[in-house]
């Protein structure tokens, strides 16, 4: 078994500023860092650090080779990452020293250059035993989902960030839908996990659902069973990539054939550790850092 991620890779330019820049204002940043980001990249790293066999497919611009190298150095197969003549997908993030608030401008760039022909090339390279992991940050999501359904490939779908076209996508191949409370509300009209499950079960009866609830844990609905997994109590310093870490470790557990309750526990352990550390990619723990289940 192996995992095929088709997803985003971003360069995050993070500027520490005294306050968020006002319209027309020029502001000196007090610090700056360039970080790897993108939900696809984060989830691929989480899967690889959990010990899963994972391939990543997606598009990078010229400046994105560092992202491909980061994935490769973490053991991710990057043979399906394609270089395109489009600027690298990126985000410009201001973090206010005064209020700890942030303001983020995202540029899709290379992540939005993923075309139909490439969908076919990537899915032709998929093995029948592959599990496909998707988020909603790249182009052609409707085509990818429809093709996975046509080919009978099981999909784990994290429709984040949510967009209105998700409701019209063919989710019939989705084995696992993983959403936080906000995405649950956007997709089903309710952030209540049980009410969301009732709606998902009606629309996509074969799909299992996980709703993550931040520090309150998560609720999973699979094979007629409801499982509540509390979060592990930690001192959180930065919750960026909590969901991505959760998804990577959850899918790694499924790949190992662990019972669903153990996958949830593993994912919760890993994401609890991630929130005790600053940043996205660097906060995602390795399996050896987790206590044994
Ligand atoms: P997202 O990052 O997608 O918004 P959540 O905030 O729901 O996702 O977090 C995903 C998972 O990460 C939670 O289900 C929980 O297991 C873990 N988690 C998030 N925040 C905390 C926290 N403050 N303490 C412990 N675990 C946390």
mmCIF file of C-alpha atoms and ligand atoms in Angstrom:
data_model
loop_
_atom_site.group_PDB
_atom_site.id
_atom_site.type_symbol
_atom_site.label_atom_id
_atom_site.label_comp_id
_atom_site.label_asym_id
_atom_site.label_seq_id
_atom_site.Cartn_x
_atom_site.Cartn_y
_atom_site.Cartn_z
ATOM 1 C CA UNK A 1 0.000 0.000 0.000
ATOM 2 C CA UNK A 2 1.193 3.531 -0.641
ATOM 3 C CA UNK A 3 -0.202 7.034 -0.620
ATOM 4 C CA UNK A 4 -0.397 9.419 -3.555
ATOM 5 C CA UNK A 5 -0.840 13.062 -2.542
ATOM 6 C CA UNK A 6 -1.929 15.445 -5.271
ATOM 7 C CA UNK A 7 -1.575 18.838 -3.677
ATOM 8 C CA UNK A 8 -0.130 22.266 -3.106
ATOM 9 C CA UNK A 9 3.372 23.415 -2.257
ATOM 10 C CA UNK A 10 3.881 27.004 -1.109
ATOM 11 C CA UNK A 11 6.656 29.360 -0.157
ATOM 12 C CA UNK A 12 5.481 31.312 2.900
ATOM 13 C CA UNK A 13 7.123 34.725 3.370
ATOM 14 C CA UNK A 14 6.505 35.632 7.012
ATOM 15 C CA UNK A 15 7.102 39.224 8.199
ATOM 16 C CA UNK A 16 7.027 40.213 11.863
ATOM 17 C CA UNK A 17 5.564 43.736 12.004
ATOM 18 C CA UNK A 18 4.724 46.150 14.866
ATOM 19 C CA UNK A 19 1.097 46.195 13.649
ATOM 20 C CA UNK A 20 -0.677 45.028 10.487
ATOM 21 C CA UNK A 21 0.050 47.513 7.675
ATOM 22 C CA UNK A 22 -2.733 50.055 7.164
ATOM 23 C CA UNK A 23 -3.931 51.107 3.690
ATOM 24 C CA UNK A 24 -1.253 53.326 2.132
ATOM 25 C CA UNK A 25 1.238 52.712 4.957
ATOM 26 C CA UNK A 26 4.855 51.546 4.422
ATOM 27 C CA UNK A 27 6.031 49.598 7.425
ATOM 28 C CA UNK A 28 9.440 48.213 8.431
ATOM 29 C CA UNK A 29 9.342 44.529 9.395
ATOM 30 C CA UNK A 30 11.392 43.596 12.463
ATOM 31 C CA UNK A 31 12.071 40.030 11.258
ATOM 32 C CA UNK A 32 11.448 37.925 8.199
ATOM 33 C CA UNK A 33 11.561 34.200 7.425
ATOM 34 C CA UNK A 34 10.826 32.076 4.388
ATOM 35 C CA UNK A 35 9.090 28.808 5.214
ATOM 36 C CA UNK A 36 7.742 25.814 3.339
ATOM 37 C CA UNK A 37 3.967 25.543 3.382
ATOM 38 C CA UNK A 38 0.860 24.461 1.546
ATOM 39 C CA UNK A 39 -1.570 21.838 2.835
ATOM 40 C CA UNK A 40 -0.369 19.260 0.302
ATOM 41 C CA UNK A 41 3.264 19.635 1.313
ATOM 42 C CA UNK A 42 2.433 19.612 5.046
ATOM 43 C CA UNK A 43 0.330 16.449 4.751
ATOM 44 C CA UNK A 44 3.030 14.730 2.653
ATOM 45 C CA UNK A 45 5.621 15.572 5.315
ATOM 46 C CA UNK A 46 3.329 14.294 8.078
ATOM 47 C CA UNK A 47 2.769 11.016 6.223
ATOM 48 C CA UNK A 48 6.487 10.552 5.554
ATOM 49 C CA UNK A 49 7.461 11.432 9.154
ATOM 50 C CA UNK A 50 4.837 8.932 10.341
ATOM 51 C CA UNK A 51 6.663 6.289 8.304
ATOM 52 C CA UNK A 52 4.250 5.881 5.362
ATOM 53 C CA UNK A 53 5.305 5.287 1.786
ATOM 54 C CA UNK A 54 4.209 8.497 0.018
ATOM 55 C CA UNK A 55 4.462 10.114 -3.406
ATOM 56 C CA UNK A 56 3.685 13.760 -4.015
ATOM 57 C CA UNK A 57 2.295 15.135 -7.283
ATOM 58 C CA UNK A 58 1.918 18.837 -8.000
ATOM 59 C CA UNK A 59 3.459 21.807 -9.790
ATOM 60 C CA UNK A 60 6.323 24.062 -8.755
ATOM 61 C CA UNK A 61 7.722 27.218 -10.307
ATOM 62 C CA UNK A 62 11.408 28.013 -10.553
ATOM 63 C CA UNK A 63 11.623 29.181 -6.937
ATOM 64 C CA UNK A 64 9.895 26.017 -5.722
ATOM 65 C CA UNK A 65 12.767 23.572 -6.148
ATOM 66 C CA UNK A 66 13.564 24.006 -2.430
ATOM 67 C CA UNK A 67 10.098 22.644 -1.646
ATOM 68 C CA UNK A 68 10.670 19.579 -3.796
ATOM 69 C CA UNK A 69 14.074 19.095 -2.112
ATOM 70 C CA UNK A 70 12.509 19.361 1.344
ATOM 71 C CA UNK A 71 9.985 16.638 0.491
ATOM 72 C CA UNK A 72 12.681 14.420 -1.041
ATOM 73 C CA UNK A 73 14.947 14.881 1.998
ATOM 74 C CA UNK A 74 12.073 13.674 4.168
ATOM 75 C CA UNK A 75 11.684 10.487 2.145
ATOM 76 C CA UNK A 76 8.798 11.562 -0.122
ATOM 77 C CA UNK A 77 8.946 10.311 -3.734
ATOM 78 C CA UNK A 78 8.853 13.520 -5.810
ATOM 79 C CA UNK A 79 9.034 11.957 -9.277
ATOM 80 C CA UNK A 80 5.507 13.270 -10.034
ATOM 81 C CA UNK A 81 6.311 16.889 -9.095
ATOM 82 C CA UNK A 82 6.419 18.900 -12.309
ATOM 83 C CA UNK A 83 8.243 22.183 -12.929
ATOM 84 C CA UNK A 84 6.098 24.739 -14.765
ATOM 85 C CA UNK A 85 6.840 28.154 -16.239
ATOM 86 C CA UNK A 86 4.550 29.910 -13.747
ATOM 87 C CA UNK A 87 5.607 31.764 -10.561
ATOM 88 C CA UNK A 88 5.764 29.579 -7.472
ATOM 89 C CA UNK A 89 2.607 29.459 -5.321
ATOM 90 C CA UNK A 90 3.266 31.574 -2.242
ATOM 91 C CA UNK A 91 1.819 33.392 0.734
ATOM 92 C CA UNK A 92 2.802 36.747 2.227
ATOM 93 C CA UNK A 93 2.061 36.696 5.932
ATOM 94 C CA UNK A 94 2.240 39.662 8.297
ATOM 95 C CA UNK A 95 2.320 38.779 11.993
ATOM 96 C CA UNK A 96 1.623 41.665 14.348
ATOM 97 C CA UNK A 97 3.880 41.875 17.433
ATOM 98 C CA UNK A 98 1.212 44.058 19.055
ATOM 99 C CA UNK A 99 -1.814 41.784 18.713
ATOM 100 C CA UNK A 100 -0.395 38.403 17.479
ATOM 101 C CA UNK A 101 -2.977 38.694 14.683
ATOM 102 C CA UNK A 102 -1.966 37.891 11.151
ATOM 103 C CA UNK A 103 -2.946 38.955 7.678
ATOM 104 C CA UNK A 104 -2.300 36.606 4.774
ATOM 105 C CA UNK A 105 -2.253 37.073 1.008
ATOM 106 C CA UNK A 106 -2.132 33.763 -0.893
ATOM 107 C CA UNK A 107 -1.021 33.528 -4.499
ATOM 108 C CA UNK A 108 -2.011 30.237 -6.169
ATOM 109 C CA UNK A 109 0.659 30.498 -8.905
ATOM 110 C CA UNK A 110 2.112 27.090 -9.809
ATOM 111 C CA UNK A 111 -0.506 25.328 -7.640
ATOM 112 C CA UNK A 112 -3.189 26.584 -10.021
ATOM 113 C CA UNK A 113 -1.284 25.371 -13.106
ATOM 114 C CA UNK A 114 -2.162 21.714 -12.506
ATOM 115 C CA UNK A 115 -3.982 20.803 -15.721
ATOM 116 C CA UNK A 116 -6.207 18.008 -17.004
ATOM 117 C CA UNK A 117 -3.397 16.345 -18.982
ATOM 118 C CA UNK A 118 -1.312 16.196 -15.823
ATOM 119 C CA UNK A 119 -4.200 14.676 -13.860
ATOM 120 C CA UNK A 120 -4.206 11.809 -16.353
ATOM 121 C CA UNK A 121 -0.403 11.356 -16.223
ATOM 122 C CA UNK A 122 -0.396 11.302 -12.429
ATOM 123 C CA UNK A 123 -3.358 8.938 -12.069
ATOM 124 C CA UNK A 124 -1.978 6.644 -14.786
ATOM 125 C CA UNK A 125 1.060 6.332 -12.513
ATOM 126 C CA UNK A 126 -1.128 5.373 -9.527
ATOM 127 C CA UNK A 127 -1.088 1.740 -8.411
ATOM 128 C CA UNK A 128 -4.479 0.035 -7.896
ATOM 129 C CA UNK A 129 -3.553 -0.274 -4.197
ATOM 130 C CA UNK A 130 -2.796 3.447 -3.812
ATOM 131 C CA UNK A 131 -4.835 5.672 -1.549
ATOM 132 C CA UNK A 132 -5.145 9.225 -2.949
ATOM 133 C CA UNK A 133 -4.986 12.170 -0.505
ATOM 134 C CA UNK A 134 -6.417 15.498 -1.660
ATOM 135 C CA UNK A 135 -6.947 19.011 -0.308
ATOM 136 C CA UNK A 136 -8.549 21.948 -2.115
ATOM 137 C CA UNK A 137 -5.611 24.229 -2.949
ATOM 138 C CA UNK A 138 -4.786 23.169 -6.517
ATOM 139 C CA UNK A 139 -6.621 23.507 -9.825
ATOM 140 C CA UNK A 140 -8.652 20.724 -11.528
ATOM 141 C CA UNK A 141 -10.008 19.277 -8.264
ATOM 142 C CA UNK A 142 -13.285 18.333 -9.986
ATOM 143 C CA UNK A 143 -11.394 16.408 -12.675
ATOM 144 C CA UNK A 144 -9.146 14.668 -10.129
ATOM 145 C CA UNK A 145 -12.124 13.530 -8.038
ATOM 146 C CA UNK A 146 -14.108 12.364 -11.071
ATOM 147 C CA UNK A 147 -11.106 10.430 -12.415
ATOM 148 C CA UNK A 148 -10.438 8.783 -9.045
ATOM 149 C CA UNK A 149 -14.093 7.689 -8.991
ATOM 150 C CA UNK A 150 -13.852 6.336 -12.563
ATOM 151 C CA UNK A 151 -10.669 4.418 -11.697
ATOM 152 C CA UNK A 152 -11.974 3.126 -8.359
ATOM 153 C CA UNK A 153 -9.142 4.739 -6.369
ATOM 154 C CA UNK A 154 -9.994 5.373 -2.704
ATOM 155 C CA UNK A 155 -9.691 9.035 -1.755
ATOM 156 C CA UNK A 156 -9.089 10.867 1.513
ATOM 157 C CA UNK A 157 -10.433 14.382 0.907
ATOM 158 C CA UNK A 158 -9.776 17.406 3.096
ATOM 159 C CA UNK A 159 -11.845 20.123 1.350
ATOM 160 C CA UNK A 160 -9.733 22.973 2.717
ATOM 161 C CA UNK A 161 -9.832 25.819 2.130
ATOM 162 C CA UNK A 162 -13.507 25.289 1.355
ATOM 163 C CA UNK A 163 -14.906 26.740 -1.860
ATOM 164 C CA UNK A 164 -18.487 26.638 -3.085
ATOM 165 C CA UNK A 165 -17.654 24.361 -6.024
ATOM 166 C CA UNK A 166 -16.840 21.502 -3.591
ATOM 167 C CA UNK A 167 -20.575 20.879 -3.169
ATOM 168 C CA UNK A 168 -20.838 20.111 -6.888
ATOM 169 C CA UNK A 169 -17.792 17.831 -7.085
ATOM 170 C CA UNK A 170 -18.171 14.063 -7.521
ATOM 171 C CA UNK A 171 -17.381 12.807 -4.033
ATOM 172 C CA UNK A 172 -18.528 9.239 -4.728
ATOM 173 C CA UNK A 173 -14.936 7.915 -4.527
ATOM 174 C CA UNK A 174 -14.287 9.603 -1.194
ATOM 175 C CA UNK A 175 -13.551 6.954 1.408
ATOM 176 C CA UNK A 176 -12.703 9.488 4.141
ATOM 177 C CA UNK A 177 -13.853 13.091 4.385
ATOM 178 C CA UNK A 178 -11.802 14.971 7.001
ATOM 179 C CA UNK A 179 -12.937 18.467 7.989
ATOM 180 C CA UNK A 180 -12.561 20.885 10.853
ATOM 181 C CA UNK A 181 -15.661 22.505 12.375
ATOM 182 C CA UNK A 182 -15.597 25.459 9.984
ATOM 183 C CA UNK A 183 -15.354 23.240 6.907
ATOM 184 C CA UNK A 184 -18.069 20.937 8.305
ATOM 185 C CA UNK A 185 -20.348 23.964 8.558
ATOM 186 C CA UNK A 186 -19.442 25.190 5.069
ATOM 187 C CA UNK A 187 -20.003 21.753 3.511
ATOM 188 C CA UNK A 188 -23.129 20.654 5.373
ATOM 189 C CA UNK A 189 -24.545 23.846 6.895
ATOM 190 C CA UNK A 190 -23.773 22.736 10.451
ATOM 191 C CA UNK A 191 -20.608 22.559 12.535
ATOM 192 C CA UNK A 192 -22.220 19.993 14.861
ATOM 193 C CA UNK A 193 -20.484 16.683 14.057
ATOM 194 C CA UNK A 194 -23.605 14.513 14.504
ATOM 195 C CA UNK A 195 -25.777 16.772 12.367
ATOM 196 C CA UNK A 196 -23.011 17.011 9.756
ATOM 197 C CA UNK A 197 -22.737 13.206 9.722
ATOM 198 C CA UNK A 198 -26.490 12.862 9.080
ATOM 199 C CA UNK A 199 -26.131 15.083 6.017
ATOM 200 C CA UNK A 200 -22.964 13.380 4.742
ATOM 201 C CA UNK A 201 -24.546 9.930 5.201
ATOM 202 C CA UNK A 202 -27.527 10.989 3.100
ATOM 203 C CA UNK A 203 -25.491 12.565 0.283
ATOM 204 C CA UNK A 204 -22.475 10.223 0.228
ATOM 205 C CA UNK A 205 -23.553 7.018 2.008
ATOM 206 C CA UNK A 206 -20.229 5.195 1.502
ATOM 207 C CA UNK A 207 -18.115 8.021 2.894
ATOM 208 C CA UNK A 208 -16.628 7.965 6.405
ATOM 209 C CA UNK A 209 -16.393 11.297 8.199
ATOM 210 C CA UNK A 210 -13.941 12.804 10.692
ATOM 211 C CA UNK A 211 -14.696 16.212 12.200
ATOM 212 C CA UNK A 212 -11.736 17.703 14.079
ATOM 213 C CA UNK A 213 -12.579 20.055 16.944
ATOM 214 C CA UNK A 214 -9.235 21.662 17.835
ATOM 215 C CA UNK A 215 -8.422 21.293 21.539
ATOM 216 C CA UNK A 216 -11.719 19.416 22.015
ATOM 217 C CA UNK A 217 -10.473 16.478 19.943
ATOM 218 C CA UNK A 218 -12.385 14.881 17.090
ATOM 219 C CA UNK A 219 -15.407 12.756 16.243
ATOM 220 C CA UNK A 220 -15.277 9.973 13.676
ATOM 221 C CA UNK A 221 -18.158 8.201 11.939
ATOM 222 C CA UNK A 222 -17.134 4.997 10.167
ATOM 223 C CA UNK A 223 -18.837 1.652 9.450
ATOM 224 C CA UNK A 224 -21.894 2.636 11.490
ATOM 225 C CA UNK A 225 -19.771 3.477 14.534
ATOM 226 C CA UNK A 226 -19.260 6.841 16.251
ATOM 227 C CA UNK A 227 -15.900 7.302 17.958
ATOM 228 C CA UNK A 228 -14.965 10.339 20.053
ATOM 229 C CA UNK A 229 -11.247 10.909 20.558
ATOM 230 C CA UNK A 230 -10.315 13.633 23.035
ATOM 231 C CA UNK A 231 -7.292 15.817 22.302
ATOM 232 C CA UNK A 232 -4.153 15.312 24.371
ATOM 233 C CA UNK A 233 -3.702 18.136 26.902
ATOM 234 C CA UNK A 234 -0.665 20.211 25.963
ATOM 235 C CA UNK A 235 0.477 23.825 26.185
ATOM 236 C CA UNK A 236 -0.239 24.965 22.628
ATOM 237 C CA UNK A 237 2.000 27.681 21.195
ATOM 238 C CA UNK A 238 1.048 27.581 17.497
ATOM 239 C CA UNK A 239 -1.799 25.544 16.009
ATOM 240 C CA UNK A 240 -0.652 25.994 12.384
ATOM 241 C CA UNK A 241 -0.622 22.623 10.598
ATOM 242 C CA UNK A 242 -2.488 20.837 13.413
ATOM 243 C CA UNK A 243 -5.058 19.580 10.901
ATOM 244 C CA UNK A 244 -2.416 18.628 8.327
ATOM 245 C CA UNK A 245 -0.444 16.669 10.931
ATOM 246 C CA UNK A 246 -3.644 14.965 12.072
ATOM 247 C CA UNK A 247 -4.539 13.913 8.516
ATOM 248 C CA UNK A 248 -1.031 12.677 7.659
ATOM 249 C CA UNK A 249 -0.815 10.504 10.766
ATOM 250 C CA UNK A 250 -4.414 9.293 10.476
ATOM 251 C CA UNK A 251 -3.819 8.094 6.916
ATOM 252 C CA UNK A 252 -0.466 6.558 7.903
ATOM 253 C CA UNK A 253 -2.369 4.555 10.527
ATOM 254 C CA UNK A 254 -4.921 3.396 7.949
ATOM 255 C CA UNK A 255 -2.051 2.323 5.670
ATOM 256 C CA UNK A 256 -0.635 0.197 8.483
ATOM 257 C CA UNK A 257 -4.028 -1.469 8.894
ATOM 258 C CA UNK A 258 -4.509 -0.122 12.436
ATOM 259 C CA UNK A 259 -8.074 -0.109 13.832
ATOM 260 C CA UNK A 260 -9.732 3.284 13.225
ATOM 261 C CA UNK A 261 -9.707 4.135 16.958
ATOM 262 C CA UNK A 262 -5.922 3.660 17.017
ATOM 263 C CA UNK A 263 -5.531 5.818 13.879
ATOM 264 C CA UNK A 264 -7.455 8.582 15.656
ATOM 265 C CA UNK A 265 -5.315 8.243 18.780
ATOM 266 C CA UNK A 266 -2.084 8.307 16.755
ATOM 267 C CA UNK A 267 -3.238 11.363 14.778
ATOM 268 C CA UNK A 268 -4.238 13.144 17.996
ATOM 269 C CA UNK A 269 -0.895 12.418 19.653
ATOM 270 C CA UNK A 270 1.028 13.738 16.638
ATOM 271 C CA UNK A 271 -1.079 16.875 16.224
ATOM 272 C CA UNK A 272 -0.914 17.638 19.960
ATOM 273 C CA UNK A 273 2.882 17.539 19.734
ATOM 274 C CA UNK A 274 2.786 19.738 16.600
ATOM 275 C CA UNK A 275 0.862 22.510 18.382
ATOM 276 C CA UNK A 276 3.534 22.729 21.099
ATOM 277 C CA UNK A 277 6.013 23.954 18.456
ATOM 278 C CA UNK A 278 6.068 27.064 16.293
ATOM 279 C CA UNK A 279 5.611 27.026 12.509
ATOM 280 C CA UNK A 280 4.065 24.598 10.047
ATOM 281 C CA UNK A 281 6.455 22.116 8.433
ATOM 282 C CA UNK A 282 9.070 22.223 11.224
ATOM 283 C CA UNK A 283 6.405 21.499 13.864
ATOM 284 C CA UNK A 284 5.330 18.179 12.320
ATOM 285 C CA UNK A 285 6.815 15.452 14.531
ATOM 286 C CA UNK A 286 8.591 12.267 13.550
ATOM 287 C CA UNK A 287 7.048 8.973 14.645
ATOM 288 C CA UNK A 288 9.984 8.280 16.971
ATOM 289 C CA UNK A 289 9.054 11.393 18.985
ATOM 290 C CA UNK A 290 5.619 10.014 19.899
ATOM 291 C CA UNK A 291 5.056 7.813 22.915
ATOM 292 C CA UNK A 292 4.048 4.262 21.964
ATOM 293 C CA UNK A 293 0.280 3.825 21.704
HETATM 294 P P1 LIG B 1 -7.320 22.578 11.656
HETATM 295 O O1 LIG B 1 -5.860 22.837 11.926
HETATM 296 O O2 LIG B 1 -7.564 21.950 10.320
HETATM 297 O O3 LIG B 1 -8.214 23.750 11.924
HETATM 298 P P2 LIG B 1 -8.088 21.468 14.255
HETATM 299 O O4 LIG B 1 -7.803 22.809 14.853
HETATM 300 O O5 LIG B 1 -9.462 20.904 14.457
HETATM 301 O O6 LIG B 1 -7.748 21.405 12.704
HETATM 302 O O7 LIG B 1 -7.004 20.462 14.878
HETATM 303 C C1 LIG B 1 -6.818 19.145 14.396
HETATM 304 C C2 LIG B 1 -6.461 18.221 15.551
HETATM 305 O O8 LIG B 1 -5.254 18.702 16.165
HETATM 306 C C3 LIG B 1 -7.488 18.168 16.673
HETATM 307 O O9 LIG B 1 -8.496 17.205 16.388
HETATM 308 C C4 LIG B 1 -6.628 17.795 17.867
HETATM 309 O O10 LIG B 1 -6.405 16.386 17.899
HETATM 310 C C5 LIG B 1 -5.292 18.482 17.565
HETATM 311 N N1 LIG B 1 -5.234 19.796 18.235
HETATM 312 C C6 LIG B 1 -5.549 21.021 17.725
HETATM 313 N N2 LIG B 1 -5.412 22.003 18.651
HETATM 314 C C7 LIG B 1 -4.988 21.388 19.779
HETATM 315 C C8 LIG B 1 -4.646 21.824 21.105
HETATM 316 N N3 LIG B 1 -4.738 23.130 21.458
HETATM 317 N N4 LIG B 1 -4.239 20.895 22.018
HETATM 318 C C9 LIG B 1 -4.137 19.586 21.675
HETATM 319 N N5 LIG B 1 -4.438 19.097 20.446
HETATM 320 C C10 LIG B 1 -4.853 19.971 19.513
#
